[in-house]
Amino acid sequence: MSATALAKRTTTTTLSTRKGGDPIVCLTAYSAPIAKLLDPHVDVLLVGDSLGMVLYGFDSTLPVTLDMMIAHGAAVVRGSTHACVIVDLPFASYQESPQQAFRNAARVLAETGCAAVKLEGGVEMAETVAYLVARGVPVMGHVGLTPQSVNTLGGFRARGRNAEESESILADAKAITAAGAFALVVEGVMEPLAEAITAAVTVPTISIGASVACDGQVLVTDDLLGLFADFTPKFVRRYAELGPMVTHAAATYAEDVRHRRFPGPEHVFRVKRKTPPSEMAP
Ligand code: KIV
């Protein structure tokens, strides 16, 4: 990326200053063409490990690898010029030790050109967040419903349903932000807890299913576009229904091919000859 391109991008520092101000707009992106379409409208393009479920058809985000995140992260950086691009560290690429986290986060930054990484977890990840930030890796935290912990959380269900769970998630939010995270995704928590977290931390909170109390919002783009139809979480508003449009386009194309209506004359390469072939010298 050139220095000029870097200068135009929203930075993690700018995002930090947006606490309590205009809501931060964030969407997921996994490819260059989608990044290009979303880029003028958002502050953040998040290359989420949700791509494991949305693009690759896995049941959870656990099988996503660092190489997948790097390939998709680099594509999103290439497809955008304005938004701050943040790439998820996938499961098992950072939980072992701060050193493992640094090694892998450094690869993500160097090989994609993104601005920051996001990692899931609370109190137990605070040491790692501090280690990364001290070594030049901007970190976005992610607390509440943390999909990489689906097996220990007992499923994808909203969190903060009782006082004990709420206090523990609030402690997670405080620990991660005290460790130096520049922003915090708060996923799938009860509204009063989202309010309490947003009031307690000094960096912007970005909600996914955590109400309007947060400093910004993120959605999975395929959910918003109606492209991921396996299930629609309660917190998603669909702004388009592209799924049926894709089905209709594919069915119409298939009919056209089967009835030799496609390609038409306008799609065919023809040699333009000035001299009729019959008059050409042998
Ligand atoms: O993986 C992802 O897309 C995410 C967002 C939904 C916050 O983490």
XYZ file of C-alpha atoms and ligand atoms in Angstrom:
290
model
C 0.000 0.000 0.000
C 1.381 3.448 -0.860
C 1.896 6.196 1.718
C -0.900 8.180 0.015
C -3.340 5.308 0.354
C -2.395 4.921 4.020
C -2.986 8.620 4.661
C -6.560 8.362 3.366
C -7.550 5.425 5.527
C -9.401 5.640 8.800
C -6.922 4.668 11.495
C -7.326 2.863 14.792
C -6.335 6.097 16.541
C -9.159 7.989 14.815
C -11.593 5.252 15.821
C -10.530 5.512 19.484
C -11.429 9.205 19.474
C -14.990 8.400 18.358
C -16.034 7.243 21.867
C -19.436 8.774 22.604
C -19.477 10.578 19.245
C -21.012 9.691 15.879
C -21.681 5.948 15.852
C -18.928 3.868 14.227
C -20.164 1.934 11.189
C -18.631 -1.466 10.653
C -19.433 -4.366 8.306
C -17.703 -7.641 7.566
C -15.996 -8.184 4.214
C -14.169 -11.243 2.940
C -13.391 -10.374 -0.693
C -12.047 -7.488 -2.792
C -15.250 -6.799 -4.805
C -17.467 -6.662 -1.702
C -14.874 -4.523 0.101
C -14.940 -2.100 -2.836
C -18.738 -1.791 -2.666
C -18.846 -1.277 1.116
C -15.720 0.861 1.537
C -17.233 4.332 0.838
C -19.986 3.748 3.410
C -18.247 2.325 6.462
C -15.543 3.251 8.961
C -14.367 -0.321 9.477
C -14.210 -3.398 7.266
C -13.891 -6.411 9.539
C -12.487 -9.571 8.008
C -14.252 -11.746 10.552
C -13.619 -15.435 11.106
C -17.384 -15.710 10.562
C -16.186 -16.382 7.007
C -15.743 -19.987 8.155
C -19.517 -20.361 8.505
C -20.668 -17.835 5.887
C -18.256 -18.625 3.030
C -16.850 -22.063 3.792
C -19.981 -23.721 5.246
C -18.420 -24.856 8.544
C -20.697 -25.326 11.594
C -18.541 -23.004 13.677
C -15.564 -20.668 13.308
C -13.175 -23.196 14.862
C -11.789 -24.744 11.637
C -10.739 -21.347 10.215
C -6.954 -21.121 9.715
C -4.495 -18.243 9.809
C -3.760 -18.738 6.104
C -7.466 -18.312 5.261
C -7.611 -15.092 7.287
C -4.481 -13.774 5.594
C -5.751 -14.554 2.075
C -9.128 -12.891 2.699
C -7.587 -10.017 4.681
C -5.198 -9.170 1.848
C -8.087 -9.242 -0.660
C -10.134 -6.819 1.454
C -7.186 -4.434 1.819
C -6.678 -4.526 -1.974
C -10.369 -3.795 -2.534
C -10.567 -0.774 -0.223
C -8.942 2.626 0.192
C -10.860 4.368 2.972
C -12.019 2.013 5.717
C -9.872 0.748 8.554
C -9.399 -2.961 7.813
C -9.279 -5.241 10.866
C -8.608 -8.983 10.600
C -9.701 -11.635 13.115
C -7.098 -13.907 14.649
C -8.634 -17.369 14.258
C -9.065 -20.026 16.950
C -5.800 -21.553 18.241
C -3.622 -18.880 16.639
C -3.230 -16.760 19.807
C -4.578 -18.494 22.937
C -1.421 -20.525 23.688
C 0.883 -17.663 24.692
C 1.523 -13.959 24.092
C 4.515 -14.983 21.966
C 2.384 -17.205 19.710
C -0.143 -14.371 19.422
C 2.579 -11.891 18.436
C 4.092 -14.230 15.840
C 0.722 -14.763 14.162
C -0.554 -11.188 14.519
C 2.695 -9.948 12.961
C 2.113 -12.243 9.964
C -1.429 -10.896 9.594
C -0.279 -7.263 9.663
C 2.698 -7.828 7.359
C 1.007 -10.109 4.822
C -2.356 -8.330 4.524
C -1.544 -4.653 5.090
C -4.458 -4.399 7.543
C -4.470 -1.904 10.428
C -5.221 -4.157 13.389
C -6.225 -7.599 14.580
C -9.245 -8.650 16.632
C -9.165 -11.400 19.202
C -11.807 -12.925 21.462
C -11.614 -13.297 25.220
C -11.569 -11.480 28.522
C -9.475 -11.436 31.670
C -7.484 -14.484 30.525
C -6.382 -12.692 27.309
C -5.458 -9.353 28.916
C -1.760 -10.224 29.241
C -1.679 -11.136 25.532
C -3.397 -7.898 24.501
C -0.852 -5.852 26.521
C 2.021 -7.845 24.973
C 0.768 -7.212 21.430
C 0.008 -3.519 21.917
C 3.421 -2.897 23.512
C 5.012 -4.421 20.396
C 3.125 -2.391 17.797
C 0.052 -4.518 17.127
C -3.229 -2.605 17.525
C -5.863 -4.899 19.034
C -9.648 -4.810 18.956
C -11.160 -6.923 21.753
C -14.309 -9.064 21.574
C -16.326 -10.009 24.682
C -19.747 -11.427 25.523
C -20.811 -14.123 23.096
C -17.419 -15.217 21.787
C -18.068 -17.730 18.969
C -14.631 -19.376 19.243
C -15.707 -20.549 22.730
C -18.965 -22.094 21.470
C -18.040 -25.445 22.998
C -17.469 -24.069 26.495
C -20.348 -21.571 26.343
C -22.818 -24.312 25.419
C -23.925 -22.809 22.086
C -24.541 -19.477 20.382
C -26.816 -17.948 23.024
C -27.106 -14.420 24.380
C -25.033 -13.723 27.482
C -25.354 -11.652 30.639
C -28.646 -13.245 31.627
C -27.824 -13.165 35.344
C -25.834 -10.926 37.682
C -22.888 -13.298 37.981
C -22.452 -13.701 34.221
C -22.892 -9.945 33.685
C -20.229 -9.110 36.267
C -17.812 -11.541 34.711
C -18.320 -10.063 31.195
C -17.965 -6.528 32.569
C -14.679 -7.581 34.200
C -13.578 -9.012 30.815
C -14.339 -5.726 29.067
C -12.434 -3.720 31.675
C -9.417 -6.047 31.574
C -9.099 -6.048 27.771
C -9.439 -2.288 27.448
C -7.090 -1.618 30.401
C -4.588 -3.835 28.563
C -4.645 -1.414 25.618
C -7.315 -2.542 23.137
C -8.348 0.460 21.022
C -11.971 -0.711 20.647
C -14.156 -3.544 21.839
C -16.739 -5.680 20.055
C -19.563 -6.578 22.431
C -21.560 -9.500 21.065
C -24.926 -10.946 22.057
C -25.407 -9.469 25.536
C -28.437 -8.085 27.358
C -28.946 -4.351 26.805
C -28.244 -3.250 30.433
C -24.889 -5.031 30.297
C -24.026 -3.324 26.971
C -24.852 0.010 28.630
C -22.722 -0.816 31.671
C -19.738 -1.881 29.521
C -19.989 1.217 27.312
C -20.073 3.439 30.401
C -17.199 1.599 32.085
C -14.599 1.563 29.292
C -12.852 4.532 27.690
C -12.657 3.059 24.175
C -15.536 2.679 21.686
C -17.755 -0.367 22.026
C -19.040 -1.923 18.795
C -22.263 -3.866 19.125
C -23.376 -6.988 17.377
C -26.600 -7.921 19.080
C -25.756 -5.660 22.018
C -28.218 -2.810 21.380
C -27.916 0.821 20.386
C -26.234 1.608 23.732
C -22.827 0.938 22.161
C -20.597 3.422 20.307
C -20.996 1.654 16.965
C -22.544 -1.308 15.185
C -21.268 -4.241 13.160
C -23.203 -6.806 11.130
C -22.171 -9.730 8.984
C -22.692 -8.343 5.473
C -24.126 -11.581 4.098
C -26.838 -11.419 6.813
C -27.651 -7.798 5.967
C -27.885 -8.660 2.248
C -30.017 -11.775 2.756
C -27.299 -13.991 1.264
C -26.812 -16.267 4.286
C -30.123 -18.007 4.756
C -29.188 -20.886 7.113
C -30.514 -18.836 10.027
C -31.154 -15.157 10.814
C -30.148 -14.078 14.312
C -32.643 -11.880 16.201
C -30.288 -8.877 16.043
C -30.026 -8.810 12.227
C -32.003 -6.403 10.083
C -32.028 -7.488 6.439
C -31.543 -4.495 4.170
C -31.831 -6.558 0.973
C -32.964 -9.997 -0.139
C -30.216 -10.934 -2.584
C -30.630 -14.688 -2.038
C -33.845 -14.950 -4.113
C -32.320 -12.620 -6.733
C -29.315 -14.946 -7.136
C -31.644 -17.959 -7.417
C -33.752 -16.190 -10.049
C -30.692 -15.101 -12.069
C -29.199 -18.614 -12.040
C -32.526 -20.223 -13.041
C -33.049 -17.740 -15.903
C -29.499 -18.266 -17.179
C -29.979 -22.062 -17.072
C -33.217 -21.791 -19.086
C -31.553 -19.492 -21.644
C -28.623 -21.871 -22.119
C -30.914 -24.904 -22.444
C -33.034 -23.127 -25.080
C -30.025 -21.652 -26.925
C -31.152 -18.105 -26.084
C -27.750 -17.373 -24.544
C -25.295 -16.290 -25.836
C -27.043 -13.851 -28.173
C -25.543 -12.304 -31.327
C -24.286 -9.350 -29.247
C -22.119 -11.674 -27.136
C -20.295 -13.320 -30.036
C -16.861 -12.328 -31.379
C -17.049 -12.032 -35.178
C -14.298 -11.297 -37.671
C -15.084 -8.080 -39.525
C -13.986 -8.615 -43.154
C -13.831 -5.813 -45.686
C -13.357 -8.207 -48.635
C -15.933 -10.994 -49.042
C -14.140 -14.342 -48.685
C -15.217 -15.327 -52.265
C -13.159 -12.448 -53.677
C -10.068 -13.147 -51.626
C -6.942 -14.294 -53.501
C -6.416 -18.045 -53.195
O -16.301 -12.993 12.839
C -16.999 -11.967 12.749
O -17.539 -11.622 11.702
C -17.120 -11.158 13.964
C -18.179 -10.095 13.967
C -19.496 -10.658 13.762
C -18.083 -9.244 15.162
O -16.421 -11.357 14.887
